[in-house]
mmCIF file with all atom_site columns, C-alpha atoms in Angstrom:
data_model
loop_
_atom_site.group_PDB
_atom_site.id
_atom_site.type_symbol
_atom_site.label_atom_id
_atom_site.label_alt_id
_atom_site.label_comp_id
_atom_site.label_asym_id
_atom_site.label_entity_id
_atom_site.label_seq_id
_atom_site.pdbx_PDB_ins_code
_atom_site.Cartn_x
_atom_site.Cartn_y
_atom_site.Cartn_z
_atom_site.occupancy
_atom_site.B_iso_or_equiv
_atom_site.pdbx_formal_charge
_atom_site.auth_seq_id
_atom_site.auth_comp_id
_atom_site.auth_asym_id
_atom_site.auth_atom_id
_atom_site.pdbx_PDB_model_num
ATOM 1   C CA . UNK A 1 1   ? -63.740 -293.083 -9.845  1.00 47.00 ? 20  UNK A CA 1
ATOM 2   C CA . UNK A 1 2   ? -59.868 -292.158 -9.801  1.00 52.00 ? 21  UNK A CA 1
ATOM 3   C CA . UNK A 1 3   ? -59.629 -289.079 -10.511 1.00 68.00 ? 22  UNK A CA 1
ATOM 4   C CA . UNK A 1 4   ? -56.282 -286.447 -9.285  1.00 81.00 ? 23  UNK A CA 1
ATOM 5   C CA . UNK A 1 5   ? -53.074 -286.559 -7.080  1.00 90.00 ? 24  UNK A CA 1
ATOM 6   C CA . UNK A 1 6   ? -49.662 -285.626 -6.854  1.00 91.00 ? 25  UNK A CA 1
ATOM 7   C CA . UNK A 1 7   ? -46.154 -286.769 -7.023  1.00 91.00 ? 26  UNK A CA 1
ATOM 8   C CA . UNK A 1 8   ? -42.867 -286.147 -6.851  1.00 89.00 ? 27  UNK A CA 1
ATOM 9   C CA . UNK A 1 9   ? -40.271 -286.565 -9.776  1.00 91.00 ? 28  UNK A CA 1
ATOM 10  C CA . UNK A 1 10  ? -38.036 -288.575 -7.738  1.00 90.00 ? 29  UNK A CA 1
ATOM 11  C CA . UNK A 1 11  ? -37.062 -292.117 -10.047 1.00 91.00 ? 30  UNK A CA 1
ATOM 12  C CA . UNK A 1 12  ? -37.319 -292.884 -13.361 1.00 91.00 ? 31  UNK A CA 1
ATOM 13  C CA . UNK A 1 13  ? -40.828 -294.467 -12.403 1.00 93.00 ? 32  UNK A CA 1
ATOM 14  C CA . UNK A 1 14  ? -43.478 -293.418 -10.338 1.00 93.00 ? 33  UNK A CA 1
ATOM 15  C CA . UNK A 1 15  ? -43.796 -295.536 -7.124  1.00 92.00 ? 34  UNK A CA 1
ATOM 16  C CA . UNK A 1 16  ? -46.956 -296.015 -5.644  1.00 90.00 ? 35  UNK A CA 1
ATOM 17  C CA . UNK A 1 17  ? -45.492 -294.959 -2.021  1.00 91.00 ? 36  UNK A CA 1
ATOM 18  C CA . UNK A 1 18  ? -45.067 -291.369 -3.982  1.00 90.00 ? 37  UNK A CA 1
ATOM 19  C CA . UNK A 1 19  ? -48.764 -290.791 -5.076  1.00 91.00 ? 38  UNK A CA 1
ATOM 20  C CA . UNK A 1 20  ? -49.971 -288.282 -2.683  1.00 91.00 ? 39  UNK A CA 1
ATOM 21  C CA . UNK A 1 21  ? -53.802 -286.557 -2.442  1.00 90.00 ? 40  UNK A CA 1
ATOM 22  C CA . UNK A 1 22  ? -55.881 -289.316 -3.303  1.00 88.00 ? 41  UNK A CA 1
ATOM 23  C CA . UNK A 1 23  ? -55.381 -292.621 -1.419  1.00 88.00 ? 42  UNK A CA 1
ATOM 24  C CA . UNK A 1 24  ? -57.792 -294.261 -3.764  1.00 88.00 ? 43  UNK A CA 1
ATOM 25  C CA . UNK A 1 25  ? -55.726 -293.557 -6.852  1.00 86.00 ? 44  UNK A CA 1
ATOM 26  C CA . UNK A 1 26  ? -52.700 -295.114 -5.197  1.00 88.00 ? 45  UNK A CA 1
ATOM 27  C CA . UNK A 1 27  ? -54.145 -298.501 -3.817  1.00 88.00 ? 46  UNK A CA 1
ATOM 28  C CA . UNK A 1 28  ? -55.896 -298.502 -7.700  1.00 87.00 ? 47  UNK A CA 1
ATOM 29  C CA . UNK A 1 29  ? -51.883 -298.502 -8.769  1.00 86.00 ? 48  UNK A CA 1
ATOM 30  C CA . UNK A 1 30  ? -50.955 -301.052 -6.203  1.00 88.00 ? 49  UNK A CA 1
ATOM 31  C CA . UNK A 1 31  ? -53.895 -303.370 -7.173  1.00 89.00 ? 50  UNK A CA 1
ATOM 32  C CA . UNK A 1 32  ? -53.084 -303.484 -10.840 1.00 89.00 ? 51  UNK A CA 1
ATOM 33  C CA . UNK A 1 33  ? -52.142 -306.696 -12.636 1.00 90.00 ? 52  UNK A CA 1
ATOM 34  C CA . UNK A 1 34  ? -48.790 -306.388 -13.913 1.00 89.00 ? 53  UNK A CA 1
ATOM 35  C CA . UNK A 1 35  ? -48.226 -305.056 -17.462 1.00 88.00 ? 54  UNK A CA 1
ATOM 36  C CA . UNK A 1 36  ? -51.636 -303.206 -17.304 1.00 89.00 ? 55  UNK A CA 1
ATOM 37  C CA . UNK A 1 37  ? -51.342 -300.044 -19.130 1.00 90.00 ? 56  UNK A CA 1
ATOM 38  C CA . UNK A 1 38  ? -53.275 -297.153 -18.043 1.00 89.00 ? 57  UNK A CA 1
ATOM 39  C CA . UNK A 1 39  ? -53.280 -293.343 -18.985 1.00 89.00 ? 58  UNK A CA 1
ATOM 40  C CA . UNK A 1 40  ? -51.901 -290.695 -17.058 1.00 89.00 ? 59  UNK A CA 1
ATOM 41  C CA . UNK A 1 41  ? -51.506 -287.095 -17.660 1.00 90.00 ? 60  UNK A CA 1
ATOM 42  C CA . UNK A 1 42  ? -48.771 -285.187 -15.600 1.00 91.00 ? 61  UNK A CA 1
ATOM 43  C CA . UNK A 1 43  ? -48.730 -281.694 -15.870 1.00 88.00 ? 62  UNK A CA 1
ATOM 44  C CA . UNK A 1 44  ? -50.709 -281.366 -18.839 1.00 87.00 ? 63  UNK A CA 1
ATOM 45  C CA . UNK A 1 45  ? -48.657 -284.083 -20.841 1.00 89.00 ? 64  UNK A CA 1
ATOM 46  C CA . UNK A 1 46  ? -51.058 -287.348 -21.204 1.00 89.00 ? 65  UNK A CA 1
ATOM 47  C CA . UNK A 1 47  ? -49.165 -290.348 -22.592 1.00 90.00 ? 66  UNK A CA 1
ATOM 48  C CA . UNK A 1 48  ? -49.031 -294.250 -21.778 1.00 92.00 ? 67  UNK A CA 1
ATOM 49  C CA . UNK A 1 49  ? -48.147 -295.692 -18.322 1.00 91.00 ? 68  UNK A CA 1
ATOM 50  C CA . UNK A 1 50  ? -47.180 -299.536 -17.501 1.00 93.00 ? 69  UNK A CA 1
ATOM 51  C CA . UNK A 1 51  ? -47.813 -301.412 -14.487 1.00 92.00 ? 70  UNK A CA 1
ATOM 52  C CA . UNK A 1 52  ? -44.900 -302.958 -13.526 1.00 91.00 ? 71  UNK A CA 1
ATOM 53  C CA . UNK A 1 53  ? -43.751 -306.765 -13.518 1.00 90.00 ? 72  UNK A CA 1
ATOM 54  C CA . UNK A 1 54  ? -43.621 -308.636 -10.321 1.00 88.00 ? 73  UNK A CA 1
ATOM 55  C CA . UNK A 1 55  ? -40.418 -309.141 -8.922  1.00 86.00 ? 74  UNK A CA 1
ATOM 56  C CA . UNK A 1 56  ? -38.731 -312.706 -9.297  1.00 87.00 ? 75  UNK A CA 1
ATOM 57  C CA . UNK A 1 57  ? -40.044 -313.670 -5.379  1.00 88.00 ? 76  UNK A CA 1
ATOM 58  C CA . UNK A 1 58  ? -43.397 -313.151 -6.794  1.00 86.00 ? 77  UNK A CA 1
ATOM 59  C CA . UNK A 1 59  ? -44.338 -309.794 -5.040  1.00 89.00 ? 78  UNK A CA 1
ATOM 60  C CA . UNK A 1 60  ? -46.008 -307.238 -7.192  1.00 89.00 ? 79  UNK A CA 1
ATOM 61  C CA . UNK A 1 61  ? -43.959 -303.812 -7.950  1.00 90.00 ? 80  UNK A CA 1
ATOM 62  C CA . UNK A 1 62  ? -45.666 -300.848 -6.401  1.00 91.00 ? 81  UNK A CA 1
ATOM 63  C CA . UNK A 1 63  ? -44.561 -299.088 -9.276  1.00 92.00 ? 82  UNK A CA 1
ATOM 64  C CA . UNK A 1 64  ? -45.458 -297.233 -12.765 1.00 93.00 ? 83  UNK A CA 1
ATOM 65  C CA . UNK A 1 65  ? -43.299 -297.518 -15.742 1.00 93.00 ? 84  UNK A CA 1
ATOM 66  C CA . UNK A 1 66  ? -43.273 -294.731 -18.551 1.00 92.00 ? 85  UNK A CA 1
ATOM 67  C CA . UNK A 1 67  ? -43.499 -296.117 -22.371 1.00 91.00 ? 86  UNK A CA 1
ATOM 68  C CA . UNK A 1 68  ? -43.762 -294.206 -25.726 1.00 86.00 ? 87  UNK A CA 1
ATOM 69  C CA . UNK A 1 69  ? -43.775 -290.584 -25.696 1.00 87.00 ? 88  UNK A CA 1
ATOM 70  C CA . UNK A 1 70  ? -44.518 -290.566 -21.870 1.00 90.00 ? 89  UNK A CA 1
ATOM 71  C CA . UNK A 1 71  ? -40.786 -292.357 -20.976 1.00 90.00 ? 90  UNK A CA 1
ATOM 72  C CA . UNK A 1 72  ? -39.307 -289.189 -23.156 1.00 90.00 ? 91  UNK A CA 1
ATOM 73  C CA . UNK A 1 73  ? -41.242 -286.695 -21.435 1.00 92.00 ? 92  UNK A CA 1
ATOM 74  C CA . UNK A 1 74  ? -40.388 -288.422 -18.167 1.00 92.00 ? 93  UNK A CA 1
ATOM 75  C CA . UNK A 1 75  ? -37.032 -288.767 -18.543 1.00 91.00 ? 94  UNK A CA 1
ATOM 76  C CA . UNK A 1 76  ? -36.932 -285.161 -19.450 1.00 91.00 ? 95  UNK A CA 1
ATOM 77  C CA . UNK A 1 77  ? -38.566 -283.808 -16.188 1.00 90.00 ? 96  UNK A CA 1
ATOM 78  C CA . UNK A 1 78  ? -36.117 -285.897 -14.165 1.00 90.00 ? 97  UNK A CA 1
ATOM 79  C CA . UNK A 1 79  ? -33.315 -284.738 -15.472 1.00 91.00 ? 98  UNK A CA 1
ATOM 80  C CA . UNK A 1 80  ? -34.514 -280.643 -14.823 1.00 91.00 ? 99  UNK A CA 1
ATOM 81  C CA . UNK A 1 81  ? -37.039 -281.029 -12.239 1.00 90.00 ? 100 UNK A CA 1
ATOM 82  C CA . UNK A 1 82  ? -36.081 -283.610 -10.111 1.00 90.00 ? 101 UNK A CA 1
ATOM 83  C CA . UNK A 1 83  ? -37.403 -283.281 -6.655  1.00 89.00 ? 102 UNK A CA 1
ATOM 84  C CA . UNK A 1 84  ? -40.800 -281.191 -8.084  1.00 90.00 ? 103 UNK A CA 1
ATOM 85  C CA . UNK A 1 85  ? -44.079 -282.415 -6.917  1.00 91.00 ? 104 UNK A CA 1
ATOM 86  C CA . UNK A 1 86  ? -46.496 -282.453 -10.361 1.00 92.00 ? 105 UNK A CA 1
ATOM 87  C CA . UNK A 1 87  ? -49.755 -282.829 -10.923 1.00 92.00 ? 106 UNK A CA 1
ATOM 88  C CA . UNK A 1 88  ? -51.286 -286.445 -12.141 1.00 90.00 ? 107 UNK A CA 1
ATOM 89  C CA . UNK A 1 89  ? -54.547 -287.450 -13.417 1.00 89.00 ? 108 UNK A CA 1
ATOM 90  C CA . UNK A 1 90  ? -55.933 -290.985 -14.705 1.00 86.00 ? 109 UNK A CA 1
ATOM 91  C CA . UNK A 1 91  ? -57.186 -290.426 -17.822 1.00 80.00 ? 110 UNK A CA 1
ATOM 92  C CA . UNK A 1 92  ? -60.863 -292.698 -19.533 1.00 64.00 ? 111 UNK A CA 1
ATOM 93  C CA . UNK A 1 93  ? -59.186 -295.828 -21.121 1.00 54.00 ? 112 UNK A CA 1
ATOM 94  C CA . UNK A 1 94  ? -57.412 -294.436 -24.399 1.00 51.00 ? 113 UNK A CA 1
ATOM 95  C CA . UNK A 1 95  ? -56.098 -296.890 -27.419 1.00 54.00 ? 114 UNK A CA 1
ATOM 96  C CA . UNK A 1 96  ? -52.556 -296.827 -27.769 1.00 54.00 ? 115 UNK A CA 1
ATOM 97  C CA . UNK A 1 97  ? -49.942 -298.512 -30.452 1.00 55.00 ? 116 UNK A CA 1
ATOM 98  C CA . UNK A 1 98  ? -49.123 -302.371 -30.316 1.00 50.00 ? 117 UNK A CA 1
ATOM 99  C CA . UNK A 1 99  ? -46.065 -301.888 -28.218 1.00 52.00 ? 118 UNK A CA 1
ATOM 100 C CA . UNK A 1 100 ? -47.565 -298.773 -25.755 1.00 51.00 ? 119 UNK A CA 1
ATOM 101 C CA . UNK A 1 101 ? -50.390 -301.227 -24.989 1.00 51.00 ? 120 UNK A CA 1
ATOM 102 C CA . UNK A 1 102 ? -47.886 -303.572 -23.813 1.00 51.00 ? 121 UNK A CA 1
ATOM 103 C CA . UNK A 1 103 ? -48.227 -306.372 -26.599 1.00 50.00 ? 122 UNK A CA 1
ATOM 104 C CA . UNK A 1 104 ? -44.134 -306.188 -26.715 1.00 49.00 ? 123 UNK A CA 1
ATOM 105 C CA . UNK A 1 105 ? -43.453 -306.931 -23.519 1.00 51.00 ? 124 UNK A CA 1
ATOM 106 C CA . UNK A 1 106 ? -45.098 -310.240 -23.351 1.00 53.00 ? 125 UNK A CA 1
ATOM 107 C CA . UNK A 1 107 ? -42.544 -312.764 -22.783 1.00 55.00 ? 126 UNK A CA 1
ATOM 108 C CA . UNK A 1 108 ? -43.479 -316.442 -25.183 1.00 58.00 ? 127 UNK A CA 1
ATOM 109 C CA . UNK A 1 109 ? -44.749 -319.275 -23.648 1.00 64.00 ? 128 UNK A CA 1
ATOM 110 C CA . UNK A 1 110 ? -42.160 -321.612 -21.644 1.00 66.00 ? 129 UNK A CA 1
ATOM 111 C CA . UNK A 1 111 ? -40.713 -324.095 -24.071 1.00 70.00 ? 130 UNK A CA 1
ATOM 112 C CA . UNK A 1 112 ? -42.262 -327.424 -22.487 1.00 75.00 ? 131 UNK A CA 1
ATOM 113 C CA . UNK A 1 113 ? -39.481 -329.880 -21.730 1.00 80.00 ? 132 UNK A CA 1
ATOM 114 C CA . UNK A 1 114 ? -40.159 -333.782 -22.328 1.00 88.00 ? 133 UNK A CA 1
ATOM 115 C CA . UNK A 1 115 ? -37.707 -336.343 -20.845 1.00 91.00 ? 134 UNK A CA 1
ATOM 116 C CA . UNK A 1 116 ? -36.827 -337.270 -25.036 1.00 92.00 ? 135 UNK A CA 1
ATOM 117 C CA . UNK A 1 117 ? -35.435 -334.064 -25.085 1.00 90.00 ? 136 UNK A CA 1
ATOM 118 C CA . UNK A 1 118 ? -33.572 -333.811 -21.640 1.00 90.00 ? 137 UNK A CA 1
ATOM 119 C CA . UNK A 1 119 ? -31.993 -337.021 -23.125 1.00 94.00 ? 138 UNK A CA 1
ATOM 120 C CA . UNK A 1 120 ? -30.996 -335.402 -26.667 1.00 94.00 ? 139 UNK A CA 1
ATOM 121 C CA . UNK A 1 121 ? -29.517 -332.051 -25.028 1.00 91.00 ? 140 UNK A CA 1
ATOM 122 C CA . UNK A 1 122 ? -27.884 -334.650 -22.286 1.00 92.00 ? 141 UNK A CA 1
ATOM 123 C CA . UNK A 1 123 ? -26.580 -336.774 -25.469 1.00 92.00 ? 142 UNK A CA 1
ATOM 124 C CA . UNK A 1 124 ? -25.307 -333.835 -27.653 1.00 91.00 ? 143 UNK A CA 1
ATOM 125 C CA . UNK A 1 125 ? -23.588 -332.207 -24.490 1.00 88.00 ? 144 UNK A CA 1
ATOM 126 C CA . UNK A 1 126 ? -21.431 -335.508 -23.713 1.00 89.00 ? 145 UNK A CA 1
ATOM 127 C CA . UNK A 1 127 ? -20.983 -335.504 -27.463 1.00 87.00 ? 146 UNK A CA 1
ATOM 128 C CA . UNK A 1 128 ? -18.502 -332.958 -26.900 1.00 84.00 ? 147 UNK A CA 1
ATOM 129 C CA . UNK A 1 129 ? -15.847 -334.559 -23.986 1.00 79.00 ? 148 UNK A CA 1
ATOM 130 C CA . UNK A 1 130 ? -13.159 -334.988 -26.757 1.00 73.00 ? 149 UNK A CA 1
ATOM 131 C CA . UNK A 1 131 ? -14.060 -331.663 -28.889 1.00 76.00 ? 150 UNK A CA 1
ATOM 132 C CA . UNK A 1 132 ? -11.898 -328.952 -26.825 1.00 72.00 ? 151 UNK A CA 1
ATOM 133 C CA . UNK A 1 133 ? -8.167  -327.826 -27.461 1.00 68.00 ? 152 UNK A CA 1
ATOM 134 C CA . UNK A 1 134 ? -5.712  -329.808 -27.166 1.00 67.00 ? 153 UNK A CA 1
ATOM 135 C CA . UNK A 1 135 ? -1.754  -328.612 -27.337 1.00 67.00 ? 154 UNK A CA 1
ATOM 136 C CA . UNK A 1 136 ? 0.374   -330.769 -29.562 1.00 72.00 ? 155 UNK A CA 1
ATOM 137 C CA . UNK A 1 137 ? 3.502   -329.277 -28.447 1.00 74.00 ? 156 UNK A CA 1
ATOM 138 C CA . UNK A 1 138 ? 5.607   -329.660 -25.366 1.00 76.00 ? 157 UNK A CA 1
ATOM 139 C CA . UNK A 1 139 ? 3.881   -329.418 -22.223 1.00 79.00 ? 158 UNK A CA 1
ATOM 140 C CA . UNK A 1 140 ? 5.089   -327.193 -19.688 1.00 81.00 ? 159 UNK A CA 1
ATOM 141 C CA . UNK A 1 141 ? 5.428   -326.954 -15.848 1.00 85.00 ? 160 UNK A CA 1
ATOM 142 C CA . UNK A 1 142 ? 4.721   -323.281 -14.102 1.00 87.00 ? 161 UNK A CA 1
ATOM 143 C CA . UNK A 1 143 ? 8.086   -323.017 -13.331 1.00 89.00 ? 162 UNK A CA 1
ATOM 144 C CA . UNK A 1 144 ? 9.580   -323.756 -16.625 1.00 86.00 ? 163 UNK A CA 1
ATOM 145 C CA . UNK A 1 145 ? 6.907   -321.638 -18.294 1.00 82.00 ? 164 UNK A CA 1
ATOM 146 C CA . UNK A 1 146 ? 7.840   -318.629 -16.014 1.00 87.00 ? 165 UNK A CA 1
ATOM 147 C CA . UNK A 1 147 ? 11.732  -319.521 -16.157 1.00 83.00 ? 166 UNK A CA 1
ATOM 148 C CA . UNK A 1 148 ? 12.076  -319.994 -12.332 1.00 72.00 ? 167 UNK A CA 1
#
């Protein structure tokens, strides 16, 4: 199974091209669905770990994403030891909160879109030709407004 590597404290996430020491771990990171959450300890500090979305082309993100208490202690050991190499195990499956097991970052279901109400929203939006501002005082040329 997955079991130890490296990496270096070099983002605010932990890219896939960065896991060093066990090729197996990495390409286990690479191959996860996005929004898979998975527990990692670095340095002695376990805490929750989010597979990132796929980018808007479609590719998956080689990347890790910190979330709860792990994205503070992250955060922290970028800002005073960037550049380190730590330590980083996989941890057994562990139960986190609601929003650490990535339940929050779920985006609804697509509204579906019927041609009744691409007419309505096409309807309402002509509804408003005559609605804008309208000056009721003397109109002005550029000139006269800039007294040339």
């Amino acid at each position: 199974m997955l079991k130890m590597a490296t990496t270096t404290v070099s983002d605010f996430v932990i890219w896939t091209k960065h896991i060093h020491g066990d090729d197996a771990l990495a390409a286990h990171v690479a191959s996860l669905p996005a929004g898979e959450v998975l527990s990692l300890e670095i340095d002695g500090v376990e805490g929750p770990w989010r597979k990132m979305d796929d980018g808007k082309d479609g590719r998956p993100t080689p990347g890790l994403r910190p979330i709860g208490r792990a994205q503070a202690f992250w955060r922290d050991l970028y800002k005073t030891r960037r550049g380190d190499v730590v330590r980083l195990e996989v941890r057994e499956a562990a139960r986190f909160g609601v929003a650490e097991q990535g339940a929050a970052f779920v985006a609804p279901p697509r509204l579906e879109r019927t041609d009744d109400s691409r007419r309505a929203a096409l309807e309402a939006f002509l509804a408003l030709a005559g609605q804008g501002w309208r000056s009721e005082g003397r109109t002005l040329t550029r000139d006269e407004m800039h007294e040339r």
